[in-house]
Coordinates of C-alpha atoms and ligand atoms in Angstrom, one line a residue:
M221 CA -9.3 -8.6 0.8
A222 CA -5.7 -7.5 2.7
I223 CA -4.3 -4.7 4.4
F224 CA -0.8 -3.0 3.2
L225 CA 1.6 -2.1 5.6
D226 CA 2.3 2.2 4.1
T227 CA 5.7 2.5 5.4
G228 CA 9.4 2.4 5.6
K229 CA 10.2 1.6 9.3
I230 CA 12.3 -1.1 9.9
E231 CA 10.3 -1.8 13.3
D232 CA 6.9 -1.0 11.9
V233 CA 7.3 -3.6 8.8
E234 CA 9.3 -5.6 12.2
R235 CA 6.6 -5.6 14.4
F236 CA 3.0 -5.6 12.2
M237 CA 5.1 -8.7 10.1
R238 CA 4.8 -10.1 13.6
M239 CA 1.1 -10.2 14.2
G240 CA 0.7 -11.6 10.8
I241 CA -1.6 -8.9 10.3
I242 CA -0.3 -7.2 6.7
R243 CA 0.2 -9.2 3.7
G244 CA 2.5 -6.7 1.6
V245 CA 4.1 -2.7 2.1
T246 CA 4.1 0.3 -0.1
T247 CA 6.1 2.9 -0.4
N248 CA 6.8 6.4 -1.8
P249 CA 9.4 8.8 -1.8
T250 CA 7.4 11.3 0.7
I251 CA 7.1 7.7 3.2
L252 CA 11.1 6.7 2.8
L253 CA 12.1 10.6 3.0
R254 CA 10.1 10.6 6.3
S255 CA 11.4 7.3 7.1
G256 CA 14.6 8.4 7.3
V257 CA 15.6 7.5 4.1
V258 CA 18.2 10.1 2.6
G259 CA 21.5 9.4 0.5
G260 CA 20.2 8.6 -3.3
R261 CA 19.5 4.7 -4.7
E262 CA 21.7 2.8 -2.7
A263 CA 20.0 4.2 0.0
I264 CA 16.6 3.1 -1.6
R265 CA 17.8 -0.4 -2.3
K266 CA 19.9 -0.7 1.0
R267 CA 16.1 0.0 2.6
S268 CA 13.9 -1.8 -0.6
I269 CA 16.2 -4.9 -0.2
E270 CA 15.8 -4.9 3.9
I271 CA 12.2 -4.7 4.0
A272 CA 11.0 -7.3 0.5
G273 CA 13.5 -9.7 2.7
M274 CA 11.5 -9.6 5.7
I275 CA 7.4 -9.4 4.2
K276 CA 9.2 -12.3 1.7
P277 CA 6.5 -13.8 -0.3
Y278 CA 4.6 -10.8 0.2
P279 CA 5.1 -7.6 -2.2
L280 CA 6.8 -4.6 -1.6
S281 CA 6.2 -1.4 -4.0
V282 CA 9.0 1.2 -4.5
E283 CA 8.8 4.0 -6.4
V284 CA 10.5 5.6 -8.8
T285 CA 11.7 8.7 -8.6
T286 CA 12.0 10.5 -12.7
N287 CA 10.1 12.3 -14.4
D288 CA 11.5 11.5 -17.2
P289 CA 10.0 8.0 -19.2
A290 CA 13.4 6.5 -20.2
A291 CA 15.2 7.1 -16.1
M292 CA 11.7 5.7 -15.9
F293 CA 12.0 3.0 -17.2
E294 CA 15.2 2.0 -16.1
Q295 CA 14.6 2.3 -12.7
G296 CA 12.0 0.2 -13.0
R297 CA 13.9 -2.6 -14.7
E298 CA 16.3 -2.5 -12.1
F299 CA 14.1 -2.0 -9.1
A300 CA 12.6 -5.2 -10.1
K301 CA 15.8 -6.9 -9.6
W302 CA 16.3 -6.1 -6.1
A303 CA 14.2 -8.8 -5.1
E304 CA 11.7 -10.7 -6.8
N305 CA 8.5 -9.7 -4.6
I306 CA 9.4 -5.9 -5.5
N307 CA 7.4 -4.3 -8.2
V308 CA 7.7 -0.3 -8.5
K309 CA 6.0 2.1 -8.5
I310 CA 4.9 4.4 -11.1
P311 CA 2.8 7.5 -11.2
I312 CA -0.8 7.3 -13.6
H313 CA 0.8 10.5 -15.2
G314 CA 3.1 13.5 -14.1
P315 CA 2.5 16.7 -12.7
A316 CA 1.5 18.5 -16.0
G317 CA 0.4 15.6 -17.2
E318 CA 2.4 13.7 -19.2
M319 CA 1.0 10.2 -20.2
E320 CA 4.3 8.2 -21.5
N321 CA 3.9 7.1 -18.4
F322 CA 1.2 4.6 -19.3
E323 CA 3.8 3.2 -22.4
V324 CA 6.7 3.1 -19.7
V325 CA 3.7 0.1 -17.4
H326 CA 2.9 -2.2 -20.6
R327 CA 5.9 -2.8 -21.8
L328 CA 7.5 -3.7 -18.3
E329 CA 4.4 -5.5 -17.7
T330 CA 4.7 -7.2 -21.5
E331 CA 8.4 -7.4 -22.6
F332 CA 9.5 -7.2 -19.1
D333 CA 7.7 -9.4 -16.8
V334 CA 8.1 -6.0 -14.2
R335 CA 5.1 -5.9 -12.1
V336 CA 3.4 -2.9 -11.6
N337 CA 2.2 -0.9 -8.8
M338 CA 0.7 2.5 -10.9
T339 CA 0.2 5.3 -8.1
A340 CA -1.7 8.5 -7.3
M341 CA -5.3 8.0 -8.8
M342 CA -7.8 9.7 -8.1
S343 CA -11.2 7.4 -10.4
A344 CA -12.6 4.6 -11.1
Q345 CA -11.8 5.6 -15.2
Q346 CA -7.9 6.0 -14.0
C347 CA -7.8 3.0 -11.8
L348 CA -9.4 0.8 -15.8
L349 CA -7.0 2.0 -17.9
G350 CA -4.4 1.4 -15.8
A351 CA -5.3 -2.1 -15.3
L352 CA -6.0 -2.0 -19.4
A353 CA -2.8 -0.8 -19.5
G354 CA -1.4 -4.1 -18.3
A355 CA -0.7 -2.5 -14.3
T356 CA -0.6 -5.8 -11.6
Y357 CA -2.0 -2.5 -9.0
V358 CA -4.1 0.4 -9.3
S359 CA -3.7 2.6 -6.3
I360 CA -6.4 4.9 -5.5
F361 CA -5.3 7.9 -2.9
G362 CA -8.7 7.4 -0.7
G363 CA -8.7 10.0 1.3
R364 CA -7.1 12.6 -1.0
V365 CA -9.8 12.0 -3.7
N366 CA -12.1 12.6 -0.2
N367 CA -10.4 15.6 0.9
M368 CA -11.0 17.6 -2.7
G369 CA -14.4 16.5 -1.6
F370 CA -16.1 13.7 -3.5
N371 CA -16.7 10.4 -1.7
C372 CA -14.3 7.8 -2.5
V373 CA -16.6 5.2 -1.7
E374 CA -18.8 5.9 -5.3
E375 CA -15.1 5.9 -7.3
I376 CA -13.7 2.2 -5.2
R377 CA -17.0 1.1 -6.4
K378 CA -17.1 2.0 -10.1
A379 CA -13.6 0.6 -10.3
R380 CA -14.3 -2.8 -8.7
K381 CA -17.1 -3.0 -10.7
V382 CA -15.4 -2.3 -13.9
I383 CA -12.6 -4.5 -13.4
D384 CA -14.5 -7.9 -13.0
D385 CA -16.8 -7.0 -16.0
Q386 CA -13.7 -6.6 -18.1
G387 CA -11.7 -9.8 -16.4
L388 CA -9.0 -7.4 -15.4
P389 CA -6.6 -9.1 -14.0
A390 CA -5.9 -5.7 -11.6
K391 CA -6.4 -5.6 -7.7
I392 CA -6.9 -1.8 -6.9
I393 CA -5.2 -0.8 -3.5
I394 CA -7.0 2.0 -1.7
G395 CA -4.0 3.7 0.3
S396 CA -3.8 7.4 2.0
T397 CA -5.6 6.4 4.6
R398 CA -6.7 9.3 7.1
E399 CA -9.2 7.4 9.9
V400 CA -9.9 4.0 10.9
L401 CA -13.2 3.8 10.0
N402 CA -11.7 4.2 6.0
V403 CA -10.1 0.2 6.4
I404 CA -13.4 -1.5 6.6
E405 CA -15.3 1.2 4.5
W406 CA -12.8 0.0 1.4
L407 CA -12.7 -3.3 1.6
E408 CA -15.9 -3.7 1.4
A409 CA -16.4 -0.7 -0.9
G410 CA -14.5 -3.5 -3.4
A411 CA -11.3 -2.5 -2.2
H412 CA -8.7 -5.8 -2.9
I413 CA -6.3 -4.0 0.1
V414 CA -5.9 -1.0 1.9
T415 CA -2.5 0.0 2.1
V416 CA -2.7 1.5 5.9
V417 CA -0.2 3.7 7.7
P418 CA 1.4 2.2 11.5
D419 CA -1.3 4.3 13.9
I420 CA -4.3 3.5 12.0
L421 CA -3.0 0.2 12.0
K422 CA -2.7 0.3 16.4
G423 CA -6.4 2.3 16.0
M424 CA -8.2 -0.6 14.7
I425 CA -6.8 -2.5 17.4
V426 CA -6.8 -0.7 20.5
H427 CA -10.7 0.1 21.8
P428 CA -10.7 2.1 25.2
Y429 CA -13.7 -0.5 26.0
S430 CA -11.4 -3.6 25.5
K431 CA -8.9 -2.2 28.1
E432 CA -11.4 -1.3 30.4
T433 CA -12.7 -4.9 29.9
V434 CA -9.2 -6.9 29.8
Q435 CA -8.0 -4.1 32.9
M436 CA -11.6 -6.1 35.1
F437 CA -10.2 -10.0 33.8
L438 CA -6.4 -8.9 35.4
D439 CA -8.2 -7.8 38.0
D440 CA -10.1 -10.4 39.5
A441 CA -7.7 -13.0 38.3
K442 CA -6.3 -10.9 41.3
K443 CA -8.5 -11.1 43.5
A444 CA -9.1 -14.3 43.1
D445 CA -5.9 -15.6 43.3
L446 CA -5.5 -17.4 39.7
E447 CA -3.4 -15.5 38.8
T448 CA -0.3 -18.0 38.7
R449 CA -2.5 -21.4 38.9
Ligands
E4P1425 C1 0.0 4.3 -1.3 O1 -0.1 3.4 -2.0 C2 0.2 5.8 -0.9 O2 1.7 5.6 -1.0 C3 0.5 6.5 -0.2 O3 -1.2 6.1 0.7 C4 -0.1 7.9 -0.1 O4 -0.8 8.3 0.7 P1 -0.6 9.8 1.5 O5 -1.8 11.3 0.2 O6 -0.9 10.2 2.6 O7 1.0 10.5 1.0

């Protein structure tokens, strides 16, 4: 079980790496845009190399920025050369249901030794097929599944069961965290990894009653003059 950080911001990666609690980083074009990464492939390259260097040997997922299969394939091969720990994120299919993405994933993994994170999944059946195609990671967007009125916990349980039953090596990442309680709930349901935005991670750590308790210790240390001894 592991927690990845869902961010493109250097300061977030630095902070949570120093704390020793993350085992990888995930990005996508929306996250990069929000993290101030603008300016084409060179901007993605620079930020990706920087983050990959900071978290090495843990993995960084970098998503393709095209829906054209040939261009996706070319980007996948290039991104993977930027650093050893970069894996390439490829959506399960295109916005109109184009399925060529599977061929790209299969070729990158089996012919070019590129690690792929197959993303934007909403169901166990998509996970199974991504894992069969050879993806190293299969990513379900838990919060989005829940927002559609389904319980993603059921999809996570089913995905983990079929992947284990088939002896497939793919790791299940659950992203799209919306609430603090998602993290433990999804790991408990069978996710190998939950990828978490920085605010959710902070929410997991800081508890009002812990604050109050620590304040009591500090106040009593002061009263007993124990502060500096
Ligand atoms: C993870 O890898 C995804 O890119 C991410 O968690 C998506 O989250 P969203 O639903 O908040 O866009």
